Amino acid sequence: MAAPSLTATRPTASPHAASLPRAPLSGLPLLFGVGALVVLIVLALGTGLGYALFHASPTIAPGVRVAGLEVGGVTLEQAAASLDALWNHERSLPLVDPPTGRAWKQSAAALGLTVDARRSATNAHAVGRAGAVIEAAGQAVTSLQHGVDVDPVVRFDRAIAAARLMDVAAQADSPVVPAGVQVSGGIVSLL
């Protein structure tokens, strides 16, 4: 019996395998992926830097109002000065004696009603800066698009109001009726 002969045979290639050309730009999807990642990183860093600069800025976000007074775009100190001038010095409230119809104009401060301008401006400055980053950013965008109203911090000194009302009552020759104060939408009303 003869020994089997061992001859090497080549595997035959499929006729379809040899005819498929290799794509000349096979690395293009990887390039687009890396490019998109770089763009996202740059956008994230730019957004973070912009938010950090806004957060550190001494100016109040645009569109912020305190009791109807536009304070957006000014510094905290400028807003406090404007609020103090308007609410504590320029505003006057009419006091009317219903039986006689006599009226007296009094400054709000003379009636014991003042606005804490510094705290009100600080609250306005906090719009877009306080809370979680996403919430604060949402506030900043809302103030830009629609504006944001911040309630003033109001103080009422009952002793000053009572003393002034006693003076006016003596002039009006009418008995003093206990008064109250209401602030609604930036409008101060004596009750």
PDB file of C-alpha atoms in Angstrom, residues 118-127 150:
ATOM      1  CA  ARG A 118     -30.057  96.957  49.797  1.00  0.00           C
ATOM      2  CA  ARG A 119     -31.858  93.662  50.481  1.00  0.00           C
ATOM      3  CA  SER A 120     -34.279  94.275  47.607  1.00  0.00           C
ATOM      4  CA  ALA A 121     -31.358  94.927  45.224  1.00  0.00           C
ATOM      5  CA  THR A 122     -29.559  91.834  46.555  1.00  0.00           C
ATOM      6  CA  ASN A 123     -32.664  89.735  45.826  1.00  0.00           C
ATOM      7  CA  ALA A 124     -32.771  91.194  42.298  1.00  0.00           C
ATOM      8  CA  HIS A 125     -29.064  90.417  41.832  1.00  0.00           C
ATOM      9  CA  ALA A 126     -29.732  86.788  42.841  1.00  0.00           C
ATOM     10  CA  VAL A 127     -32.017  86.231  39.813  1.00  0.00           C
ATOM     11  CA  VAL A 150     -38.889  90.800  42.355  1.00  0.00           C
TER      12      VAL A 150
END
